[in-house]
Short mmCIF file of C-alpha atoms in Angstrom, two decimals:
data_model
loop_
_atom_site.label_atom_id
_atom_site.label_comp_id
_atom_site.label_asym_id
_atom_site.label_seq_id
_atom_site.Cartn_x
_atom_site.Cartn_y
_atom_site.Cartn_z
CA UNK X 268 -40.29 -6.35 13.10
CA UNK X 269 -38.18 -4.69 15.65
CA UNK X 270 -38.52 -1.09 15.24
CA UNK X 271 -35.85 0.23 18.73
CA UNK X 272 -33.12 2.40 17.39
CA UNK X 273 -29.81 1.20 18.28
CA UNK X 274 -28.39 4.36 20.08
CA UNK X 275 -24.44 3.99 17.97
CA UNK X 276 -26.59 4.09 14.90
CA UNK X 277 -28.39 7.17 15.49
CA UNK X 278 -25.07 8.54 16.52
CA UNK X 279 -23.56 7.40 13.40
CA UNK X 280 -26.44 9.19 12.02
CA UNK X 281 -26.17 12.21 13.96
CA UNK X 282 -22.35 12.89 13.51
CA UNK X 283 -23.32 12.25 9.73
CA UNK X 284 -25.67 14.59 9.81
CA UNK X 285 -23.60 17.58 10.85
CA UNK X 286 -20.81 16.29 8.77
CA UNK X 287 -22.98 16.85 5.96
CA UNK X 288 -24.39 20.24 6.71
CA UNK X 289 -20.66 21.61 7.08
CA UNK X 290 -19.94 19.90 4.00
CA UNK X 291 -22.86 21.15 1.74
CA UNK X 292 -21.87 24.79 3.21
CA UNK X 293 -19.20 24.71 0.71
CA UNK X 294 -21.28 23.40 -2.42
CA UNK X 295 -22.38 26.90 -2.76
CA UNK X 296 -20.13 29.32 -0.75
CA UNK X 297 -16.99 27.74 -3.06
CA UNK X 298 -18.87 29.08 -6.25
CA UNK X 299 -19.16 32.27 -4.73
CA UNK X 300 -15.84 32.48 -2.88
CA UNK X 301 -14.05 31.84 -6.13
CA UNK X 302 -16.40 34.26 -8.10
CA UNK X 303 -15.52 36.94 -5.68
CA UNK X 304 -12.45 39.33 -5.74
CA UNK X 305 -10.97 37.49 -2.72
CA UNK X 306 -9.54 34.66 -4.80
CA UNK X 307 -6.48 35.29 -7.22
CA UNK X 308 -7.59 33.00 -10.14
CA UNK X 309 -4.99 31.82 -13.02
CA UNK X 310 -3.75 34.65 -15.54
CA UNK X 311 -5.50 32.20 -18.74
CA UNK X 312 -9.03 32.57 -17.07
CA UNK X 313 -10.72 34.88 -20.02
CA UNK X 314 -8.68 33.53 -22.57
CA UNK X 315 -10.12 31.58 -25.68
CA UNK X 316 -8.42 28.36 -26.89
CA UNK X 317 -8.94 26.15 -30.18
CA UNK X 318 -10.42 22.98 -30.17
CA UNK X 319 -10.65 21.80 -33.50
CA UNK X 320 -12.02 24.43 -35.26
CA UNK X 321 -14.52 25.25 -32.32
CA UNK X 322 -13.11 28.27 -30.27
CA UNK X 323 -13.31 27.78 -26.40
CA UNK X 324 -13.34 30.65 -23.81
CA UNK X 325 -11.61 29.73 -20.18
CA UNK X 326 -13.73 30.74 -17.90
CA UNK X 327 -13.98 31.12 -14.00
CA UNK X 328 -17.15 28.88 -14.67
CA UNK X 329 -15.15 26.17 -15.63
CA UNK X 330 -12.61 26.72 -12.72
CA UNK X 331 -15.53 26.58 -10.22
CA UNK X 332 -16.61 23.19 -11.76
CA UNK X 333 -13.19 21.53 -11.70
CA UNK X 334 -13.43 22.54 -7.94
CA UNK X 335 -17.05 21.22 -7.20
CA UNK X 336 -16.22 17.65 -9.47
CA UNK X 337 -12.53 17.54 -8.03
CA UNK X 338 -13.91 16.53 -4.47
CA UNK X 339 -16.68 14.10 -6.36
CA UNK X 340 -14.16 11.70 -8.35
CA UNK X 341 -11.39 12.10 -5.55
CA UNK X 342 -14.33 10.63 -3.49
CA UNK X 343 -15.65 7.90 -5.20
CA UNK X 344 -12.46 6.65 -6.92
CA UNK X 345 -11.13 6.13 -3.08
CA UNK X 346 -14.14 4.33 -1.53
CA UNK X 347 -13.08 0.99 -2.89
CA UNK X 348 -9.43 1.44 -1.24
CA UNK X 349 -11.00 2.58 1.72
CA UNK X 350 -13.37 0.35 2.21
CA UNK X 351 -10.99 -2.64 1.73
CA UNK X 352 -8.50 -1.53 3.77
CA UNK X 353 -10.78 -0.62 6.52
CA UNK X 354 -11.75 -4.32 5.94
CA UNK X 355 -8.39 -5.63 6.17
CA UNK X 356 -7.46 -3.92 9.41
CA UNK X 357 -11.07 -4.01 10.95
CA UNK X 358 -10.22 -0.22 12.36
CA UNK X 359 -13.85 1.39 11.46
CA UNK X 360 -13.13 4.20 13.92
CA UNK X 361 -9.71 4.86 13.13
CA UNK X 362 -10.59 5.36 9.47
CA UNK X 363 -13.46 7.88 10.83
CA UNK X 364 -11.34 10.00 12.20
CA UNK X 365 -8.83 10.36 9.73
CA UNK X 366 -11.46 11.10 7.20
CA UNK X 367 -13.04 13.77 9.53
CA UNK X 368 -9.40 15.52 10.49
CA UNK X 369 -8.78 15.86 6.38
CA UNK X 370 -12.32 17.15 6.68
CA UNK X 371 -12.00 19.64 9.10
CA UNK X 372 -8.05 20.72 7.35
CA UNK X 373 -9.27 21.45 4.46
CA UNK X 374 -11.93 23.70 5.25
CA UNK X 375 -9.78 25.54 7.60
CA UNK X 376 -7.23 25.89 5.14
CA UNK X 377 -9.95 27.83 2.73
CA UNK X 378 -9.77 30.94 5.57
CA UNK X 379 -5.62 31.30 5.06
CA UNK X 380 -5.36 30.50 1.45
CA UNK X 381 -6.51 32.24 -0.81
CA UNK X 382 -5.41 31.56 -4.49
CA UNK X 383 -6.79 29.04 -6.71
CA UNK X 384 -4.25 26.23 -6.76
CA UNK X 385 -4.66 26.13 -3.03
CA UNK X 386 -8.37 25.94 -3.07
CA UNK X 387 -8.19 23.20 -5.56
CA UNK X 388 -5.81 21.28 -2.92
CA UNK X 389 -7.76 22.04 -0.17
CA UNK X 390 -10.76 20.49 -1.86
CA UNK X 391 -9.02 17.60 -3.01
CA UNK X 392 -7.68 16.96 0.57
CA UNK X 393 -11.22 16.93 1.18
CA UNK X 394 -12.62 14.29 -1.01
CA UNK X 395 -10.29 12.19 0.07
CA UNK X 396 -11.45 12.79 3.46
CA UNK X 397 -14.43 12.13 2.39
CA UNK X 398 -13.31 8.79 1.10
CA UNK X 399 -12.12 7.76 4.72
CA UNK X 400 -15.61 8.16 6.00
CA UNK X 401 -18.21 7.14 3.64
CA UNK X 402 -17.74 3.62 2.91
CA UNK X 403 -16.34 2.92 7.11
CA UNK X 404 -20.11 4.49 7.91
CA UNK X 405 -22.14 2.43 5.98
CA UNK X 406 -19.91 -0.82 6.86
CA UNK X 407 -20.43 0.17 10.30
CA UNK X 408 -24.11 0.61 9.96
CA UNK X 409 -24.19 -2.64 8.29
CA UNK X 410 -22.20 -4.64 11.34
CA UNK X 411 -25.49 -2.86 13.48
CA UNK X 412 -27.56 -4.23 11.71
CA UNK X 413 -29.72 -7.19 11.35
CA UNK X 414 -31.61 -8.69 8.60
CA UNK X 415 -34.85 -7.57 9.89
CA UNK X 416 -34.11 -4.00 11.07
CA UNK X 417 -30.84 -3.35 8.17
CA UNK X 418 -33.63 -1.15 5.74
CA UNK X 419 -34.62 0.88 8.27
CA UNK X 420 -31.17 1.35 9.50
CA UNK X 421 -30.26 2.57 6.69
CA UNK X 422 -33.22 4.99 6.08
CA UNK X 423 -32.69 6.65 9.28
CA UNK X 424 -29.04 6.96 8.73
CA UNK X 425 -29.70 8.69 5.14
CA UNK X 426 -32.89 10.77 6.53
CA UNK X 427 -29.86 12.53 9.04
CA UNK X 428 -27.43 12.79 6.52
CA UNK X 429 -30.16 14.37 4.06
CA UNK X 430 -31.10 16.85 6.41
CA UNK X 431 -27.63 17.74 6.84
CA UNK X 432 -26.95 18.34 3.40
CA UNK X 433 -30.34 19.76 2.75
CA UNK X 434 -30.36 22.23 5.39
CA UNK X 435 -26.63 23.35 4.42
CA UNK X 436 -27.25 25.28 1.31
CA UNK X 437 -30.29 26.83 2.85
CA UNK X 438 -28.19 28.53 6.01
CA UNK X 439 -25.26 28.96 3.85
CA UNK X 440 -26.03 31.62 1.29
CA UNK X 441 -27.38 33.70 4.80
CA UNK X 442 -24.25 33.35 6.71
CA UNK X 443 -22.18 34.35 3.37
CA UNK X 444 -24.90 37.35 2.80
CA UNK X 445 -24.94 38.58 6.51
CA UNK X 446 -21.41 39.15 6.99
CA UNK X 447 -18.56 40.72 7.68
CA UNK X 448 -19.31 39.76 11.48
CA UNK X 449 -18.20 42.13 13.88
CA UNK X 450 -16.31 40.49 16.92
CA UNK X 451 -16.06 43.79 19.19
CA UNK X 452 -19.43 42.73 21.32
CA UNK X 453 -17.43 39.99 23.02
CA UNK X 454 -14.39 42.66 23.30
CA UNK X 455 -11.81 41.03 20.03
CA UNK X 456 -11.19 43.84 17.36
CA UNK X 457 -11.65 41.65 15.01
CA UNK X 458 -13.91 41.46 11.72
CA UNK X 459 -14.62 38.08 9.80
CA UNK X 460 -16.18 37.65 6.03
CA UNK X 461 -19.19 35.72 5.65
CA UNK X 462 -16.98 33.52 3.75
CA UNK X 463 -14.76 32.70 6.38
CA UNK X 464 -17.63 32.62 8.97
CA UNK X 465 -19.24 29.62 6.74
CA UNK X 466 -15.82 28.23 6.53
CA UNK X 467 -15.23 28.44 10.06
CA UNK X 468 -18.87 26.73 10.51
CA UNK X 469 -17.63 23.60 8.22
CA UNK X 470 -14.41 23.38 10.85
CA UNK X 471 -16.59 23.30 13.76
CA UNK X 472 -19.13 20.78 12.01
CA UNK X 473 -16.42 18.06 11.31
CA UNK X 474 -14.94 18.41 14.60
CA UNK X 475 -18.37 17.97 15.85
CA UNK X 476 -18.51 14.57 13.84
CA UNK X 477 -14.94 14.17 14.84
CA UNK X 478 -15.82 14.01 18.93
CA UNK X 479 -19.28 12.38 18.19
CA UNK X 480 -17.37 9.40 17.01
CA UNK X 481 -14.46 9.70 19.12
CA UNK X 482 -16.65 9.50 21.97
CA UNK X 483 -19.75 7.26 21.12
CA UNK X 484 -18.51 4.35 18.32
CA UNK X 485 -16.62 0.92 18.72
CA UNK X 486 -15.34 -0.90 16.58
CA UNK X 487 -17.86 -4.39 16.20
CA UNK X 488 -16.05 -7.42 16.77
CA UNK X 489 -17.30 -8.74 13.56
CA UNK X 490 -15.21 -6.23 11.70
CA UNK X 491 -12.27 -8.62 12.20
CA UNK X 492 -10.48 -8.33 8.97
CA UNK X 493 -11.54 -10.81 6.39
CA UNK X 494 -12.12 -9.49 3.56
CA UNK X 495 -10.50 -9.91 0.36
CA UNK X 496 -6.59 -9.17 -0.48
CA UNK X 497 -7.02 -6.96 -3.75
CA UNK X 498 -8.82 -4.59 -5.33
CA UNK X 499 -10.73 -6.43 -7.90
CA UNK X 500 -14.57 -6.32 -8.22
CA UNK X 501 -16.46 -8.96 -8.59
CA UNK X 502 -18.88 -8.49 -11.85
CA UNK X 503 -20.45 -11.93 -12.10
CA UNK X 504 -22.26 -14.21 -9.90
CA UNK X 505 -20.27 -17.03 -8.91
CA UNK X 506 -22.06 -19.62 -10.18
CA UNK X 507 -21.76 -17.51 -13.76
CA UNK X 508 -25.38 -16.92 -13.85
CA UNK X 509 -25.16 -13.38 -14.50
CA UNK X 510 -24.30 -9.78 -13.17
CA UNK X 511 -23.15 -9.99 -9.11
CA UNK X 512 -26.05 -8.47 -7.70
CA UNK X 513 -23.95 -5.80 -5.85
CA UNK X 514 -22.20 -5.02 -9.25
CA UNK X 515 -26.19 -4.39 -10.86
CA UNK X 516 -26.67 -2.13 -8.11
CA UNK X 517 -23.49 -0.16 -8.25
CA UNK X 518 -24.26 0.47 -12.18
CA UNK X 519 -27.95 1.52 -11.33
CA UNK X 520 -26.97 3.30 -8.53
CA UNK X 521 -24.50 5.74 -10.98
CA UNK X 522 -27.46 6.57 -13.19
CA UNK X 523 -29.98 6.90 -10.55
CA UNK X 524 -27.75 9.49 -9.19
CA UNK X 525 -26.58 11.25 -12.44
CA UNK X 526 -30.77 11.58 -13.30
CA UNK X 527 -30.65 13.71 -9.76
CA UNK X 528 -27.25 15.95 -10.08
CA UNK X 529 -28.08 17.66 -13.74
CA UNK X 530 -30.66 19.78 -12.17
CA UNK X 531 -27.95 21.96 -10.21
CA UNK X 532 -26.27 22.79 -13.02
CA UNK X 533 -29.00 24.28 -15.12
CA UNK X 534 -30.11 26.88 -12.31
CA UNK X 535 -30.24 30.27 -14.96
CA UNK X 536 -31.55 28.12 -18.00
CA UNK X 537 -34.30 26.35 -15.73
CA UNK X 538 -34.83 29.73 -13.92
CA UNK X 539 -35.17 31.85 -17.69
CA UNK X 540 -37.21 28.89 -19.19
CA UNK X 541 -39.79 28.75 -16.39
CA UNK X 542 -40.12 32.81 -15.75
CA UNK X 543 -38.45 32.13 -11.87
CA UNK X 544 -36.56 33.89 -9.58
CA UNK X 545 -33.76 31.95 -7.29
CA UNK X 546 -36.47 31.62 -4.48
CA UNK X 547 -39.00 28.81 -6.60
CA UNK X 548 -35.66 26.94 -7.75
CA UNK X 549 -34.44 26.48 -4.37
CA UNK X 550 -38.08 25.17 -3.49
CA UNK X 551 -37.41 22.72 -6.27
CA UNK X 552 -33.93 21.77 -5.77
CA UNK X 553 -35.12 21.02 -1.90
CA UNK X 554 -38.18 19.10 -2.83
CA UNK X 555 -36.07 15.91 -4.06
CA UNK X 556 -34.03 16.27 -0.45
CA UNK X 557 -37.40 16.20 1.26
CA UNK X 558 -39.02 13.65 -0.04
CA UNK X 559 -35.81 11.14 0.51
CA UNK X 560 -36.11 13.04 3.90
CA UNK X 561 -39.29 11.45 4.41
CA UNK X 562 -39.29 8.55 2.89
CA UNK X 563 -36.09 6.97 3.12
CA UNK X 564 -36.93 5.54 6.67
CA UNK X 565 -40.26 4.41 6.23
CA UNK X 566 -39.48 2.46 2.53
CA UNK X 567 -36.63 1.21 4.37
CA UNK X 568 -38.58 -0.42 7.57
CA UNK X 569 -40.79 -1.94 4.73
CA UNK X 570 -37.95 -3.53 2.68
CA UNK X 571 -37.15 -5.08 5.72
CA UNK X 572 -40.83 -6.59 6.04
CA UNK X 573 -41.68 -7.39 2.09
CA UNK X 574 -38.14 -7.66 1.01
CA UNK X 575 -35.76 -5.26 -0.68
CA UNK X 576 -36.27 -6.19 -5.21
CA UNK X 577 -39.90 -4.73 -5.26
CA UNK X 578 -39.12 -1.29 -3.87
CA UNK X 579 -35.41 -1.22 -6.14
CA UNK X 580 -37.69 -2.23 -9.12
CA UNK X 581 -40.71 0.39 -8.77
CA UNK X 582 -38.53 2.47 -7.90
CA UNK X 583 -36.70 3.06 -11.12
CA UNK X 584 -40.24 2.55 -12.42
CA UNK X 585 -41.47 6.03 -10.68
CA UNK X 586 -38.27 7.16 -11.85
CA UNK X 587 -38.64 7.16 -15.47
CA UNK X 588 -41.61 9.73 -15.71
CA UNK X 589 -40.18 11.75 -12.91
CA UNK X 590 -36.75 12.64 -14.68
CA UNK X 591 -38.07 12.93 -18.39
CA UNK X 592 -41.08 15.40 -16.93
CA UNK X 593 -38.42 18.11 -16.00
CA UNK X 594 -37.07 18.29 -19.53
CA UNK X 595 -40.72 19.24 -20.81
CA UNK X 596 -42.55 21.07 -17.77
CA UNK X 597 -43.02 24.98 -18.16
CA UNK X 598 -44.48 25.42 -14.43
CA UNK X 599 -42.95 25.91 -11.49
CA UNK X 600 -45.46 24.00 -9.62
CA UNK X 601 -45.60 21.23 -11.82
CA UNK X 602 -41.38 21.35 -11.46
CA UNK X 603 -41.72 20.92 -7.64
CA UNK X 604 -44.31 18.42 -8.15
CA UNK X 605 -41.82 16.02 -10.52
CA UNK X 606 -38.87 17.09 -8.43
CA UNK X 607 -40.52 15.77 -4.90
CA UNK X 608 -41.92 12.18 -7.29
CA UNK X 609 -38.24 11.94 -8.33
CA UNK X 610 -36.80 12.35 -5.00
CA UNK X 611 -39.54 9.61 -3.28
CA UNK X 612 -38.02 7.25 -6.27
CA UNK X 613 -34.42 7.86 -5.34
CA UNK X 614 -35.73 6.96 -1.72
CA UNK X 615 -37.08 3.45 -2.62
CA UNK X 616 -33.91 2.69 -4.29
CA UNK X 617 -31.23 3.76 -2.06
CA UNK X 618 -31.70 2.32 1.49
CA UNK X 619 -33.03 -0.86 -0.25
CA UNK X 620 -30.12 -0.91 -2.37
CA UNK X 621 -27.76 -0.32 0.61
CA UNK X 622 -29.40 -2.94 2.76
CA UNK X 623 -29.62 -5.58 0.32
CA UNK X 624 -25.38 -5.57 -0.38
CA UNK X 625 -24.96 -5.48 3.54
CA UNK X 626 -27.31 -8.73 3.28
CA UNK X 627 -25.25 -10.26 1.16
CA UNK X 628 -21.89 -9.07 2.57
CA UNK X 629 -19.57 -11.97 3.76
CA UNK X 630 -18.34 -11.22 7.45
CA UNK X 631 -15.61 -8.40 7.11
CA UNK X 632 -16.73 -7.28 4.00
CA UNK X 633 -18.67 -4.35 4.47
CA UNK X 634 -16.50 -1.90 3.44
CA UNK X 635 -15.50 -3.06 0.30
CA UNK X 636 -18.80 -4.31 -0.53
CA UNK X 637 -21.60 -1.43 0.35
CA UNK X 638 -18.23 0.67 -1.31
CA UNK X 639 -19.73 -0.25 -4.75
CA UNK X 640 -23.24 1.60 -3.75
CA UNK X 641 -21.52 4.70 -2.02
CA UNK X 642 -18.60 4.96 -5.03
CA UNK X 643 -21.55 4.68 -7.42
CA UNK X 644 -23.70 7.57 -6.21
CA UNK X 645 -20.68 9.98 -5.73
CA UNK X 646 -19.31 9.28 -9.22
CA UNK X 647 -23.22 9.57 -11.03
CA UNK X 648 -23.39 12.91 -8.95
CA UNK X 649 -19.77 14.09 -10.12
CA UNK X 650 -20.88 12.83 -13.82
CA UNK X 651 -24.31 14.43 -14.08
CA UNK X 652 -22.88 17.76 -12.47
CA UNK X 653 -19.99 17.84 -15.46
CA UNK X 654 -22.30 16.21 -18.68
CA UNK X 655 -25.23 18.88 -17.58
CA UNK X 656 -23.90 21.56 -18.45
CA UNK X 657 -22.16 20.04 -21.76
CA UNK X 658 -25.96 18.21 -22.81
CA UNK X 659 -27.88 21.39 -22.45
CA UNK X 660 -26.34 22.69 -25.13
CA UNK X 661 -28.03 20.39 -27.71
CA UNK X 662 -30.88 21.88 -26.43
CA UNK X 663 -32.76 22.21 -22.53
CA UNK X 664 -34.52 18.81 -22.43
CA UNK X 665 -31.39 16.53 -23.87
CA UNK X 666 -29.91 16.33 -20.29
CA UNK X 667 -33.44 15.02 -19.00
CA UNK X 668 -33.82 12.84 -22.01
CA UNK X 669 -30.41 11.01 -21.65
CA UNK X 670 -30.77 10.60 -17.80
CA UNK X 671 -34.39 8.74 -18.65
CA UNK X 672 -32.34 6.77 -21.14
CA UNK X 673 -30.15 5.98 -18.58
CA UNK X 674 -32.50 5.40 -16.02
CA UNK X 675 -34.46 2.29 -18.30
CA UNK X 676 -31.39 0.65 -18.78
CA UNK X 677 -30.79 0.88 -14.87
CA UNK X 678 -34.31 -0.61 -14.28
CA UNK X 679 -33.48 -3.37 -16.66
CA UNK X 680 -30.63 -4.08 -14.61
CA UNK X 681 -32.02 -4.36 -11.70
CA UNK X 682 -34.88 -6.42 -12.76
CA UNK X 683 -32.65 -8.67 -14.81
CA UNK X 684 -30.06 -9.02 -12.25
CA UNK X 685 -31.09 -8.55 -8.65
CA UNK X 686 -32.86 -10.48 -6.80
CA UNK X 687 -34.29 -11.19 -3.58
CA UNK X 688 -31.56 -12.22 -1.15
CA UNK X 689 -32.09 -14.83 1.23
CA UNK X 690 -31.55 -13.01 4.44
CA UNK X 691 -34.91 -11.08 3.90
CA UNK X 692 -38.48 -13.10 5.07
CA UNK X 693 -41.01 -12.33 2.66
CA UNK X 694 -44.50 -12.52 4.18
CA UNK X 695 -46.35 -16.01 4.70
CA UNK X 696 -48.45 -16.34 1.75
CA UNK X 697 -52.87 -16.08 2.72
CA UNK X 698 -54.49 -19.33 2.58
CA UNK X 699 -56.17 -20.20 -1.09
CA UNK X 700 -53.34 -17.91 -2.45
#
């Protein structure tokens, strides 16, 4: 197996790396930029509405949510336009940039605006920023790609864009704490929030990304425009055998992903419940980033070798326990422990699951195709954020227990649906086997 690292790859990688840093930033200075006194928030925030006869208070809460699932669905109900069109026009690069310039606008615009309505736009401008870039990076990781190196493609590129987005909440809530920065050393009277210094810092990551590309990608030649000339998703095989395997994956990949976003969301009941402080929940919360950190490259190399269905299938299978374990455990440790099992689950499914749909992508297709994976796992993540915090209220482990739920019918799918594609060699059997 040829293990070299294509040098556009890793700069794919790379640029998505810092994209994601900048963009995780803003998953927790938003929350506390909105909470603050800085932002002018509606005049019905406080107020209490009937539903029924169930009374329901309008909080800034709920406002922060809208905000944090706004950029989710904007995201992942774009990647299938995206990715087709990118398809269409074979202009990878071009669609790049645009996504990174919406990107980089919107998180400027949180430094000059500051009223609610505006913040909502700005992070809507940014999903569908967002929308420009994610499917056109995978399609172009794909086109990089061959059959025997595609896995581990892909589980470098997602080990980069991990880090980013795991080290981005870490350095974030430091750069909002250590400010106001003074500017006077370097002779500007000038003082800046730590809000708008971690806002400026998501400006300067994009534009980062922005020049990375700009300077170091290509468009292949085999992105020459053939893909399809709608919309529509294919949900069968086309011999009528079944589920398209792509299709099985996409649905998989939505509850794979919900089972990982409700833990966010329950930060002061899992914190109360377990007798923590912020410092043993941000262990936990990092321990699922970690472990894809270190095992999305490896699993990937070896779905390349032994083929991609056993890792998608044990995967769910490690799953299972991993998610259901949260909704029980009353130790910190033990909560790391399931948290880092859970996270080397979501690694065995999710390069796998990427580099199987780019092995069955038809030339041209990639967008639109490995679209189905990427608009899957922003939508579970936008899905579990919003049905965590409604679930919980039924009592702490229903969120767990529905996401395990969930998670068998996902391994059903796959094992029902997917299989091995052709593109991968499976190792020569032994003799006498």
């Amino acid at each position: 197996m040829e293990s070299n690292i294509d040098s556009r790859i890793l700069a794919l990688a790379i640029a998505r790396m810092v994209d994601a840093l900048a963009n995780s930033f803003l998953v927790v200075v938003l929350p506390l930029y909105i909470g603050s006194q800085l932002v002018s928030l509606p005049a019905f925030v406080g107020t209490t509405v009937q539903i029924g006869s169930i009374p329901f208070t309008l909080t800034a809460e709920l406002l922060i949510g809208i905000v944090l699932s706004l950029f989710g669905f904007l995201n992942s109900f774009g990647q299938p336009f995206t990715g087709l069109l990118s398809d269409q026009t074979g202009k990878r690069k071009l669609f790049l940039l645009v996504g990174l310039a919406l990107v980089a606008v919107g998180s400027a615009g949180y430094i000059f605006f500051t009223d609610y309505l505006s913040i909502i736009f700005m992070r809507a401008l940014q999903g569908i920023g967002a929308a420009f870039t994610i499917p056109v990076t995978v399609a172009l990781v794909n086109e990089l790609s061959a059959a025997d190196n595609r896995g581990g493609n892909f589980g470098l590129f997602n080990t980069f864009r991990l880090l980013g987005f795991g080290m981005g909440p870490l350095i974030a809530g430091g750069v909002v704490a250590a400010g106001p920065y003074s500017m006077s050393s370097i002779g500007i009277s000038l003082e800046i929030s730590g809000f708008d210094a971690a806002f400026i810092i998501a400006v300067a990551g994009a534009l980062l990304s922005f020049m990375l590309i700009a300077a170091l990608i290509t468009d292949p030649e085999q992105a020459d425009g053939q893909a399809a000339e709608d919309i529509s998703i294919r949900v069968r095989n086309a011999d009528g055998s079944g589920l398209d395997p792509v299709f099985a994956l996409g649905v998989a990949t939505v509850v794979m992903a919900l089972g990982l976003a409700i833990y966010a969301p329950l930060a002061n009941s899992i914190n109360a419940r377990l007798d923590q402080g912020t410092f043993l929940f941000s262990l936990q919360f990092g321990a699922t980033v970690l472990a894809n950190v270190l095992f999305q490259l490896p699993l990937g190399r070896l779905s390349d070798t032994y083929g991609r269905r056993p890792f998608l299938v044990w995967g769910f299978v490690l799953l299972i326990p991993a998610t259901l374990a949260q909704g029980f455990l009353t130790s910190s440790i033990l909560m790391i422990v399931a948290r880092f099992i859970q996270g080397i689950a979501v690694a065995a499914v999710f390069a796998p699951s990427l580099a199987l749909a780019g092995d069955v992508a038809g030339e041209g297709e990639s967008g639109s195709t490995l679209s189905l994976l990427t608009t899957g796992f922003g939508f579970g993540i936008a899905l579990g954020a919003l049905s965590s915090g409604i679930l919980v209220g039924f009592g702490f482990a229903t969120p767990f227990i529905v996401a395990t739920v969930l998670s068998i019918g996902g391994l059903v799918l796959v094992y029902t649906q997917v299989g091995e594609p052709p593109t991968v060699e499976q190792p020569a059997p032994t003799p006498g086997d």
